[in-house]
Coordinates of N, CA, C and O in Angstrom, one line a residue:
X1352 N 65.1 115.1 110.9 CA 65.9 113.9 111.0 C 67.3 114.2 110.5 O 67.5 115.3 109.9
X1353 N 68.3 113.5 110.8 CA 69.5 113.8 111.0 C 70.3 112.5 110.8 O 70.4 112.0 111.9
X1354 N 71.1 111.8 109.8 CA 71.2 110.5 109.9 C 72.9 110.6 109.0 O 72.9 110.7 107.7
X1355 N 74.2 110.5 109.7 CA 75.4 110.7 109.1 C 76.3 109.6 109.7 O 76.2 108.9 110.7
X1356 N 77.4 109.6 108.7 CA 78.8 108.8 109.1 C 79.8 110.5 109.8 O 80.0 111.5 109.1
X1357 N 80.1 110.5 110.7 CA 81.1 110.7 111.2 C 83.0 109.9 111.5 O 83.3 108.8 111.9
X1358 N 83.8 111.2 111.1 CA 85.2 110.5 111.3 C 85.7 111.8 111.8 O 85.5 112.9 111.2
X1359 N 86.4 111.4 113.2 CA 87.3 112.4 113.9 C 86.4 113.9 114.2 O 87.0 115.0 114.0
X1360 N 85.3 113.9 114.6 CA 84.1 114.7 114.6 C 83.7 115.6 113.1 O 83.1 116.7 113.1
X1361 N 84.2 115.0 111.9 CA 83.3 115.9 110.6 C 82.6 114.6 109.9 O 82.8 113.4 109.9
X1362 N 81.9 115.5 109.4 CA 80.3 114.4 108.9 C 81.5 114.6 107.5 O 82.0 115.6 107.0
X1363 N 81.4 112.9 107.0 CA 81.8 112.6 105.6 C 81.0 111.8 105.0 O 81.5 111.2 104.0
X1364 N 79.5 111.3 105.5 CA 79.0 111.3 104.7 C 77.1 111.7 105.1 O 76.8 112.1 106.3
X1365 N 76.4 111.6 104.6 CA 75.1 112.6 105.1 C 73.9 111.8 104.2 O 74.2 111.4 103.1
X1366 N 72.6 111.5 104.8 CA 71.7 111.2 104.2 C 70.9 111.9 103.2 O 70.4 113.0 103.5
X1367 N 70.8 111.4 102.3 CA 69.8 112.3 100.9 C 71.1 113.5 100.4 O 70.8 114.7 100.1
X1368 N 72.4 113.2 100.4 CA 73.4 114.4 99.7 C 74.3 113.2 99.5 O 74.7 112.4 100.4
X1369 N 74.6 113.0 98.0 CA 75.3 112.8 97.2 C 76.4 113.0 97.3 O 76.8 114.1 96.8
X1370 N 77.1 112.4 97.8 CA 78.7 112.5 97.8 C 79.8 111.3 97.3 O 80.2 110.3 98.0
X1371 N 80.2 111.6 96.1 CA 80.8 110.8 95.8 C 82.3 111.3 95.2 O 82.4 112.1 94.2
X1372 N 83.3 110.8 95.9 CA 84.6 111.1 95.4 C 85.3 110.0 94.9 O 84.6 109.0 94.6
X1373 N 86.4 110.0 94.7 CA 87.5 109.1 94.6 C 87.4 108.6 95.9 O 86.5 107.7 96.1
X1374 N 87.9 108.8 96.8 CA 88.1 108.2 98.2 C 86.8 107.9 99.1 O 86.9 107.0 99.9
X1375 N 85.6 108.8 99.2 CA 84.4 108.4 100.0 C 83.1 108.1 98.9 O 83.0 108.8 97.9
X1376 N 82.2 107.1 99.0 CA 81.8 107.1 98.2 C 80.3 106.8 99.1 O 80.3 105.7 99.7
X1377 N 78.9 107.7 99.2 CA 78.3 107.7 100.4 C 76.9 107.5 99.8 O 76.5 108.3 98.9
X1378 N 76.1 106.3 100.3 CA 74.5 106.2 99.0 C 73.8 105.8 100.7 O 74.2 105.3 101.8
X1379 N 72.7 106.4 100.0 CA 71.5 106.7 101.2 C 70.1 105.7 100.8 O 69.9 105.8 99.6
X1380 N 69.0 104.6 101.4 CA 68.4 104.2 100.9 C 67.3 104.6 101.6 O 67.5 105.3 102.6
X1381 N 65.9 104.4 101.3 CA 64.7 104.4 102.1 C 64.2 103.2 101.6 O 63.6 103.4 100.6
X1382 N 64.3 101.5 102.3 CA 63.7 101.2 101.9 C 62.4 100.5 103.1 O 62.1 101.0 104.2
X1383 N 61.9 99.3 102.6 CA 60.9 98.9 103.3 C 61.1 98.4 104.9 O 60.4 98.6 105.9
X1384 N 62.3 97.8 104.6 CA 63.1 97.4 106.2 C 63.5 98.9 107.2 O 63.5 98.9 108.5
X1385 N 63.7 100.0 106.3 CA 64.2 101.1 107.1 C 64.9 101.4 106.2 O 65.2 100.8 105.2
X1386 N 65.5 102.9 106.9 CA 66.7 103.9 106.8 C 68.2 103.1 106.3 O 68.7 102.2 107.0
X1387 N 68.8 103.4 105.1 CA 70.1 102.5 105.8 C 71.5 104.1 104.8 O 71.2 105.0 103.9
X1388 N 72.1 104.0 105.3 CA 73.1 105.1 104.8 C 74.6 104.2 104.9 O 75.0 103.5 105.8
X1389 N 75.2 104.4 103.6 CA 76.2 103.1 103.4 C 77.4 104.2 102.9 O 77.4 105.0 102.0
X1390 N 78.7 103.8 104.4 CA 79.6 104.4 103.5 C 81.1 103.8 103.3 O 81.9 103.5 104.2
X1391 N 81.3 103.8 101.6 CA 82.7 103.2 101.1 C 83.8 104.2 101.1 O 83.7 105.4 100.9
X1392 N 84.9 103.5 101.4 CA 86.3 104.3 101.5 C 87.0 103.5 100.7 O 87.2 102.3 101.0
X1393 N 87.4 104.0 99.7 CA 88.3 103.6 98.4 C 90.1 103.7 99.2 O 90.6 104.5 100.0
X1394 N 90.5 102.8 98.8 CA 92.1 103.1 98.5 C 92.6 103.4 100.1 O 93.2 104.5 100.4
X1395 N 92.3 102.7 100.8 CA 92.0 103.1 102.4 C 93.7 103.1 103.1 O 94.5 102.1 103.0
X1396 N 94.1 104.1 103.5 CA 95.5 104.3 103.6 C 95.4 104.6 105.5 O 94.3 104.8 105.9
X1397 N 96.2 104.7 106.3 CA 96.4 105.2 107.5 C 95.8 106.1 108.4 O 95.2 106.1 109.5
X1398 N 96.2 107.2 107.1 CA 95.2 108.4 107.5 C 93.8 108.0 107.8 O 93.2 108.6 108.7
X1399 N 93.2 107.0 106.9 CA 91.8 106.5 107.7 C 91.6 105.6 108.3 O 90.8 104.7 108.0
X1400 N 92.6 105.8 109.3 CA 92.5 104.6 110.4 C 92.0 105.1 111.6 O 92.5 106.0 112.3
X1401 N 90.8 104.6 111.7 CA 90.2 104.9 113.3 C 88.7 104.7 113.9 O 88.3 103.6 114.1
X1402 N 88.1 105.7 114.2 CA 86.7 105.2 115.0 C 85.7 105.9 113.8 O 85.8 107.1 113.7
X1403 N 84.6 105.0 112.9 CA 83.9 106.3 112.2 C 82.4 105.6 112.5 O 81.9 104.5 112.3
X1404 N 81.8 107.4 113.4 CA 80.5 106.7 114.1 C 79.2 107.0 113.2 O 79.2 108.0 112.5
X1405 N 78.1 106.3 113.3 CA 76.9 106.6 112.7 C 75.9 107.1 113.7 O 75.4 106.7 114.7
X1406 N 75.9 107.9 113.1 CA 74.7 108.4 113.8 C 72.8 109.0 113.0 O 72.6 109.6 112.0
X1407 N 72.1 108.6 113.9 CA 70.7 108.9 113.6 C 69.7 109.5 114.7 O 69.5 109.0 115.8
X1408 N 69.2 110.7 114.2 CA 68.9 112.0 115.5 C 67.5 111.7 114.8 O 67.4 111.6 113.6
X1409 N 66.5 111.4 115.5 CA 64.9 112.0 115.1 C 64.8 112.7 116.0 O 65.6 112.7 116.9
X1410 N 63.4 113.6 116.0 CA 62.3 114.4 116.9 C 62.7 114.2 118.4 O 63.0 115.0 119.3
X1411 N 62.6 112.8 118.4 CA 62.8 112.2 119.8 C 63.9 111.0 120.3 O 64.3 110.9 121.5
X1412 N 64.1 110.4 119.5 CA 65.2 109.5 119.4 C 66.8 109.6 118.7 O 67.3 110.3 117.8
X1413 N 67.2 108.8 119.3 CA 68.5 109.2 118.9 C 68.5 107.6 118.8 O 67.8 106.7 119.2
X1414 N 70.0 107.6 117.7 CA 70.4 106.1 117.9 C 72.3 106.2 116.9 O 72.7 106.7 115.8
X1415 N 73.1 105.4 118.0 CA 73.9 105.5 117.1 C 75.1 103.7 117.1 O 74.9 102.7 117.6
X1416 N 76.0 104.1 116.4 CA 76.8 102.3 116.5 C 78.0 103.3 115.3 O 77.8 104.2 114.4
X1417 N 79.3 102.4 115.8 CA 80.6 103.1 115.2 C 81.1 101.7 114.4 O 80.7 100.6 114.7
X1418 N 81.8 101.9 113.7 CA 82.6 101.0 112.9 C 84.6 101.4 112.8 O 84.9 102.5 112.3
X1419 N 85.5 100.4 113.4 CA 86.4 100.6 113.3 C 87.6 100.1 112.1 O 87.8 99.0 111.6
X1420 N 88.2 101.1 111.9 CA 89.0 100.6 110.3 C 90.8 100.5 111.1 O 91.2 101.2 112.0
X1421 N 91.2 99.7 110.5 CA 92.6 99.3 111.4 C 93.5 99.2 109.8 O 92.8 98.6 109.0
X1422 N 94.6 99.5 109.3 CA 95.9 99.6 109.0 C 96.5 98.5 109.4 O 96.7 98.4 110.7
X1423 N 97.1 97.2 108.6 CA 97.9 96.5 109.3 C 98.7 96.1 108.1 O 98.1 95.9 107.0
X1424 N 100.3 96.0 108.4 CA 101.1 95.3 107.3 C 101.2 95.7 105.9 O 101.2 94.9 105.0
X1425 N 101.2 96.9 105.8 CA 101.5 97.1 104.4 C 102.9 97.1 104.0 O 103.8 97.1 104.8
X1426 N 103.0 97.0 102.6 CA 104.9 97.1 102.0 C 103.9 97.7 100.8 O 102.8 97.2 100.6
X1427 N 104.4 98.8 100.1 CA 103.9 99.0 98.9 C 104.5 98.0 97.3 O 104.0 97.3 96.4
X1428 N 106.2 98.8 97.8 CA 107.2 98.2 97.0 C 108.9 98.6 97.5 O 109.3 99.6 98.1
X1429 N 109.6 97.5 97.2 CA 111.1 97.2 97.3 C 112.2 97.7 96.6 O 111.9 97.5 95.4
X1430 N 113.7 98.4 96.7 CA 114.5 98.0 96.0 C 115.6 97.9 96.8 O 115.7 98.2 98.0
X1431 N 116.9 97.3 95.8 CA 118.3 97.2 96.4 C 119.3 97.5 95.8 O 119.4 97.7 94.6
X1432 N 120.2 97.4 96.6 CA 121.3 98.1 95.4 C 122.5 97.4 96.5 O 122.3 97.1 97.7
X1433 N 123.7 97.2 95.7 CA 125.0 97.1 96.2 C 126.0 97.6 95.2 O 126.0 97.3 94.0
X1434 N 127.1 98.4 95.9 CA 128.0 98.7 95.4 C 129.1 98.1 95.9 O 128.9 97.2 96.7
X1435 N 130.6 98.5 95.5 CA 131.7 98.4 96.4 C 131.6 98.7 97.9 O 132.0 97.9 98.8
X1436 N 130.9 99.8 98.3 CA 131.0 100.5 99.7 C 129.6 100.0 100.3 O 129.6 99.3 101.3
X1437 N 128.4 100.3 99.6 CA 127.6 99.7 100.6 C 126.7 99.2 100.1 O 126.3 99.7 99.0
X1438 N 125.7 97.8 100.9 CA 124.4 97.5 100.8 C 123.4 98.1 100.9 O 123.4 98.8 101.9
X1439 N 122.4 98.1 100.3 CA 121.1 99.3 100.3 C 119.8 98.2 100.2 O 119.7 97.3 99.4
X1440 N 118.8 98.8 101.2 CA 117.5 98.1 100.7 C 116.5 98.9 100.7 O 116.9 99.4 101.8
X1441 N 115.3 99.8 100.3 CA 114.4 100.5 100.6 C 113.3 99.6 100.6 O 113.3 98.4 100.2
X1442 N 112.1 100.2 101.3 CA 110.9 99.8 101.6 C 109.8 100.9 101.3 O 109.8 101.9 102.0
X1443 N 109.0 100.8 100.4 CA 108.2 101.7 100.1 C 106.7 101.9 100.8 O 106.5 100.7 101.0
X1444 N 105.8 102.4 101.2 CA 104.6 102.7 101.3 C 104.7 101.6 102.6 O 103.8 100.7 102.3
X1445 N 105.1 101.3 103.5 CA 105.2 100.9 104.5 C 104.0 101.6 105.7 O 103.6 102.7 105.9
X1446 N 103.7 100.3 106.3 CA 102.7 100.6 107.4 C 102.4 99.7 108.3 O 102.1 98.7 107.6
X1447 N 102.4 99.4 109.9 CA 103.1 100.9 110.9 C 105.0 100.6 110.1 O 105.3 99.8 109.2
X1448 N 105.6 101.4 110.8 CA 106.7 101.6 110.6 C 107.4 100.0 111.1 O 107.0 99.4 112.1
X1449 N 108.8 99.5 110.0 CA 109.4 98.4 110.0 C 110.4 98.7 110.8 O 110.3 99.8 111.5
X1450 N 111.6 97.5 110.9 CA 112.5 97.7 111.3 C 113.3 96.7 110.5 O 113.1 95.5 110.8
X1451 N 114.0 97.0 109.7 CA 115.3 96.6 108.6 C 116.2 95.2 109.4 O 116.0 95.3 110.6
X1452 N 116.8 94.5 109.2 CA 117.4 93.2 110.3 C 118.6 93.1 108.5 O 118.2 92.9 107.4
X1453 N 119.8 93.2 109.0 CA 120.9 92.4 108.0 C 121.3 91.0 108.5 O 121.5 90.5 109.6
X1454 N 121.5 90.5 107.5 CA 122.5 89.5 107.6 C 123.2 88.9 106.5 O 122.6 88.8 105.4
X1455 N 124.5 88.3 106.9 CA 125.2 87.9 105.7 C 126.1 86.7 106.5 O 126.9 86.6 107.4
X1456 N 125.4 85.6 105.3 CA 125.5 84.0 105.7 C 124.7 84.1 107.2 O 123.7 84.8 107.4
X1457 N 125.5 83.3 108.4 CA 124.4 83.3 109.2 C 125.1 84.1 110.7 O 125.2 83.7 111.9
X1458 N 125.7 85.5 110.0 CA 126.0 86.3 110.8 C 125.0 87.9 110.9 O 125.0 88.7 109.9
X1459 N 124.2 88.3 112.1 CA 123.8 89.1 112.3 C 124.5 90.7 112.0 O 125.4 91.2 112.8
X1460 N 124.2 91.4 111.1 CA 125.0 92.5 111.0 C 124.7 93.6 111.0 O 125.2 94.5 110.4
X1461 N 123.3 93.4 111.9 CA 121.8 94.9 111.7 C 122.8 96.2 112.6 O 122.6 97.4 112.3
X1462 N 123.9 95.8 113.8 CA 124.5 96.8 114.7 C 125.3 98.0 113.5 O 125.5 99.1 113.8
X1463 N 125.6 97.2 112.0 CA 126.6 98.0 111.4 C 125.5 98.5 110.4 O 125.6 98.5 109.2
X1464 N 124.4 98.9 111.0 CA 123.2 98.9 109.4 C 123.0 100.3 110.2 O 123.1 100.4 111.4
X1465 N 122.7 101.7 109.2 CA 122.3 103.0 109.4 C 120.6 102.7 108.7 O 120.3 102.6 107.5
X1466 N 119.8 102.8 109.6 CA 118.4 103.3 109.0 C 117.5 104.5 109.0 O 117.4 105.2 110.0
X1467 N 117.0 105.0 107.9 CA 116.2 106.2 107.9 C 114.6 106.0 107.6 O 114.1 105.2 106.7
X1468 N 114.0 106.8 108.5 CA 112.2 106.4 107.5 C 111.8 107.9 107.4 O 112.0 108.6 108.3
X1469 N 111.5 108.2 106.8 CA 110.4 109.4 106.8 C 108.9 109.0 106.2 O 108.6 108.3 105.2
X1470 N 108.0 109.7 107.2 CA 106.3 109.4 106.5 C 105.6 110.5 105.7 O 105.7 111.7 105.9
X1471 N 104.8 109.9 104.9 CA 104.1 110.8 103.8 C 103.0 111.1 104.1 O 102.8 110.6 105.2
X1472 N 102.2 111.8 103.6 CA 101.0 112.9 103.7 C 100.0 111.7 104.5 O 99.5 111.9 105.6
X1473 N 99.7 110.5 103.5 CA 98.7 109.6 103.7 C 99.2 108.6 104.9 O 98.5 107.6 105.2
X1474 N 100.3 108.8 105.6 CA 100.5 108.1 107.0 C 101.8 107.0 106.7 O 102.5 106.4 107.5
X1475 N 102.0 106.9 105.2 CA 103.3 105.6 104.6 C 104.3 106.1 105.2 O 104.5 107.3 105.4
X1476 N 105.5 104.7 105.7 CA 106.8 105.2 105.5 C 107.1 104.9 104.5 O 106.4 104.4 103.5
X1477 N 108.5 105.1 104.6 CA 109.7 105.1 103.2 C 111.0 104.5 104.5 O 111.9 105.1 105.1
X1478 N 110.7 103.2 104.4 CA 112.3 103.4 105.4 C 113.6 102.1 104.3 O 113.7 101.0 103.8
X1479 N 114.5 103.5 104.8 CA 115.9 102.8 103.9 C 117.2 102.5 104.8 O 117.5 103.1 105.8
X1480 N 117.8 101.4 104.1 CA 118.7 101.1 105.3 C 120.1 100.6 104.4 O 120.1 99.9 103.4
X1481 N 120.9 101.0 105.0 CA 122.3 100.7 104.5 C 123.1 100.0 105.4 O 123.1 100.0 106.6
X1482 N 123.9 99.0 104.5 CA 125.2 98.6 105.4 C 126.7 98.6 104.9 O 127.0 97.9 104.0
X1483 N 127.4 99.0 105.3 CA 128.8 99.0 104.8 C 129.1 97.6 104.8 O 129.1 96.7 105.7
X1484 N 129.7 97.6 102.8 CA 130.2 96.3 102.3 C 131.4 95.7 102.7 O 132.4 96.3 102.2
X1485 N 131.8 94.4 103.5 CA 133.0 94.4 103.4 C 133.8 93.7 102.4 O 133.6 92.4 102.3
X1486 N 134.5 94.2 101.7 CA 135.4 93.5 100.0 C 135.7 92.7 100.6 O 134.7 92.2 100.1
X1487 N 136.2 91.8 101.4 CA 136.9 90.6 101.4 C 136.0 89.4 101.5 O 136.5 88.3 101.7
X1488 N 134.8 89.6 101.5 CA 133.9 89.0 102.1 C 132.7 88.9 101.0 O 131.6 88.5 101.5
X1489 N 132.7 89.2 99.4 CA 131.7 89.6 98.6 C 131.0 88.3 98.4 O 129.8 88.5 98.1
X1490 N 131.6 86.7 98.5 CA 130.9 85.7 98.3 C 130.0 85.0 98.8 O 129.4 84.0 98.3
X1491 N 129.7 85.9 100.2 CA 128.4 85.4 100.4 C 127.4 86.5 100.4 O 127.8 87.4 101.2
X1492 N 126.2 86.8 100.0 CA 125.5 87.5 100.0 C 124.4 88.4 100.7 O 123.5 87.7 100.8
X1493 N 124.2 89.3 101.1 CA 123.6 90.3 102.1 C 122.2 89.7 102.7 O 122.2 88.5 102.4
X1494 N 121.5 89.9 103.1 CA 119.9 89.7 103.1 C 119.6 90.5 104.2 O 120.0 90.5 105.3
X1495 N 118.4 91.7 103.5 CA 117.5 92.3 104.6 C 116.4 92.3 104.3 O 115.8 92.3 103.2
X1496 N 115.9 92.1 105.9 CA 114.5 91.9 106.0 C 113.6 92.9 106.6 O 114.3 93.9 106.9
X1497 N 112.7 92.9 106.7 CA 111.6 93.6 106.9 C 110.7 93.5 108.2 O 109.7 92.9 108.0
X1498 N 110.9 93.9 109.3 CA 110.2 93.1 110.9 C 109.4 94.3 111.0 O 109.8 95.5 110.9
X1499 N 107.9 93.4 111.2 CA 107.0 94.3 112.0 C 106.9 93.8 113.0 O 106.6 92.6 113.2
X1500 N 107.3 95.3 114.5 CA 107.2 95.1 115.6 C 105.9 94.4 116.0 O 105.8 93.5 116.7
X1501 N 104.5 95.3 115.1 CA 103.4 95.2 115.4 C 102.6 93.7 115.9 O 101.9 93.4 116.8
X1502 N 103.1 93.0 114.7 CA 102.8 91.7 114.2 C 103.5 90.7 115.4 O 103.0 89.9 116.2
X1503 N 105.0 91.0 115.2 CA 106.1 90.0 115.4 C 106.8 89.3 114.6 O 107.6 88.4 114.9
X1504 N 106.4 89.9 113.3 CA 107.1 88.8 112.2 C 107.5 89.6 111.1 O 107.2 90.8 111.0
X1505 N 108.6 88.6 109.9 CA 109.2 89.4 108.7 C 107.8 89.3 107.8 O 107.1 88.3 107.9
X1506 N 107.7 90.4 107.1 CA 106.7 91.1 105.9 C 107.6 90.8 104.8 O 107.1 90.8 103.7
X1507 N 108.5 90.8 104.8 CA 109.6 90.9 103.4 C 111.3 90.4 103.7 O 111.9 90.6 104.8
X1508 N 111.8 89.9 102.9 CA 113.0 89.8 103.4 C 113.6 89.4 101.3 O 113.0 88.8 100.4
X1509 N 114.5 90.1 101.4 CA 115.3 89.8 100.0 C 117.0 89.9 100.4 O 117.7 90.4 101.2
X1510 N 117.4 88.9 98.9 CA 118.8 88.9 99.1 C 119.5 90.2 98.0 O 119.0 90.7 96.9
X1511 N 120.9 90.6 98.8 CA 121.7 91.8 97.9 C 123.3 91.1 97.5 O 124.2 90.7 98.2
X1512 N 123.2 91.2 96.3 CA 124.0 90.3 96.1 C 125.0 90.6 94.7 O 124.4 90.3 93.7
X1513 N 126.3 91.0 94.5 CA 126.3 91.6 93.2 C 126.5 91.0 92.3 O 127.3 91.4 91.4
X1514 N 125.6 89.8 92.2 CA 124.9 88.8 90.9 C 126.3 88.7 90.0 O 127.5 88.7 90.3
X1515 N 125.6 88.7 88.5 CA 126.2 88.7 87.9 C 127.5 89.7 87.5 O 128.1 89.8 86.4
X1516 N 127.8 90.5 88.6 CA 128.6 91.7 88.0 C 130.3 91.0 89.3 O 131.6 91.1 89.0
X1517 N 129.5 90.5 90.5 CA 130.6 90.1 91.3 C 130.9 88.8 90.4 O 132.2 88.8 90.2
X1518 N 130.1 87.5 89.7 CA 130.6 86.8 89.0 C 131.5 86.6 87.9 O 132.2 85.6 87.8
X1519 N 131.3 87.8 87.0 CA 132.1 88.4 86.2 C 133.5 88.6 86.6 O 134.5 88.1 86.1
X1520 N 133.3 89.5 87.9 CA 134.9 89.5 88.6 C 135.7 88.3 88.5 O 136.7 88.0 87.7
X1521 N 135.0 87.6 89.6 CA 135.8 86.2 89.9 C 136.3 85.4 88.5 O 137.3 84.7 88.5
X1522 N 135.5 85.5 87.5 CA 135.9 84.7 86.5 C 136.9 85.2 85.3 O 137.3 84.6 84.3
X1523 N 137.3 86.7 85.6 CA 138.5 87.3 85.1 C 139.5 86.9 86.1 O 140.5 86.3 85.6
X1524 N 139.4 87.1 87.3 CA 140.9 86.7 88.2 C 141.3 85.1 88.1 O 142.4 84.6 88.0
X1525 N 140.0 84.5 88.1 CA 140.5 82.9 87.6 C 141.1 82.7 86.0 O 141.9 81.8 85.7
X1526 N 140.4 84.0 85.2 CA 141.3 83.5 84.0 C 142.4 84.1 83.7 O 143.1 83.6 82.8
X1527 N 142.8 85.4 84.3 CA 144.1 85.9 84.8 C 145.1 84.8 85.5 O 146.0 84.4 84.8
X1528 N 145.1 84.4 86.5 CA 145.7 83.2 87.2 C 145.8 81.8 85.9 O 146.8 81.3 85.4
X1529 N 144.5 81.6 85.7 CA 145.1 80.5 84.3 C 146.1 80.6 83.3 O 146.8 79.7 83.0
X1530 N 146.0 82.4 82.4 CA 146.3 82.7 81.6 C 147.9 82.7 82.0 O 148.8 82.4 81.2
X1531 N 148.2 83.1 83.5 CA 149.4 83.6 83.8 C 150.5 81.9 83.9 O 151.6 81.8 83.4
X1532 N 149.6 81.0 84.6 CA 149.8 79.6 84.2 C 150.3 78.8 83.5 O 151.2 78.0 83.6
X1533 N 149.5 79.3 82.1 CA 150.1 79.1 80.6 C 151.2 79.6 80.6 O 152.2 78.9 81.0
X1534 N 151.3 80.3 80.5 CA 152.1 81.9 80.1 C 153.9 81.0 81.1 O 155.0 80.9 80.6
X1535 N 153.6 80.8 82.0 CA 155.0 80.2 83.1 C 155.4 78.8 82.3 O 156.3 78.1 82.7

């Protein structure tokens, strides 16, 4: 007899052999109903996205049935940053791959956005995207989002904005202007 989980043609998991990892975790039963061979996938990332078949070989019979694992919509984690020169958003541990969308107030400004992704071992991207800031214009604040083609829709969308540091500004030139006021 012969009775295994198959992925991408290698047996990862096997009846009566103990296999337990971090990531596959494979228990075999005999009980009164029958045969049953059960297998868990921990922490299930891209890389194990696909067709994984069962199969069961006796003397004379065969018998088999597949189970499909699908990847959809991941973001792991976010950051942003704004300087004088440019808007920045990253996207972490991303899955399938996004597409970054700017805007500031309710003007589209993804044509002036540079994006990069690269993918990791386990199938994630990393995609980051920049936009050049324009100074005259710091009072209204950035927003990028996050579109999955796959889907059709935003996964994430946050504002870039230089908070309390652009606040600070304005509230010296206003008291510059006052002080200058007195001062006349």
């Amino acid at each position: 007899m012969k009775f295994e989980w198959q992925f991408k043609n290698t047996t990862v998991c096997q009846y009566e052999q103990k296999n337990f990892t971090s990531k596959i975790q494979c228990e075999s039963a005999n009980t009164t109903s029958g045969l049953s061979l059960t297998l868990t996938i921990r922490n299930i990332t891209p890389t194990d996205e696909g067709v994984y078949h069962c199969k069961l070989h006796l003397s004379r019979e065969a018998a088999n049935g597949q189970s499909h694992i699908k990847v959809e919509d991941c973001l792991g984690s976010t950051h942003k940053s704004l300087d004088n020169d440019t808007a920045s958003c990253t996207f972490d541990s991303v899955y399938p791959s996004g597409v970054v969308h700017w805007y500031q107030g309710d003007s589209n400004i993804t044509n002036a956005s540079k994006t990069h992704e690269k993918q990791d071992k386990d199938g994630f991207y990393r995609v980051k995207s920049e936009v050049p800031v324009k100074i005259e214009n710091h009072s209204q604040p950035y927003n990028c989002s996050l579109w999955m083609p796959s889907t059709n829709r935003y996964i994430f969308s946050q504002l870039v904005s230089l908070g309390s540091k652009g606040q600070l500004q304005w509230i010296c030139i206003i008291m510059g202007i006052l002080m200058r006021s007195f001062i006349i």
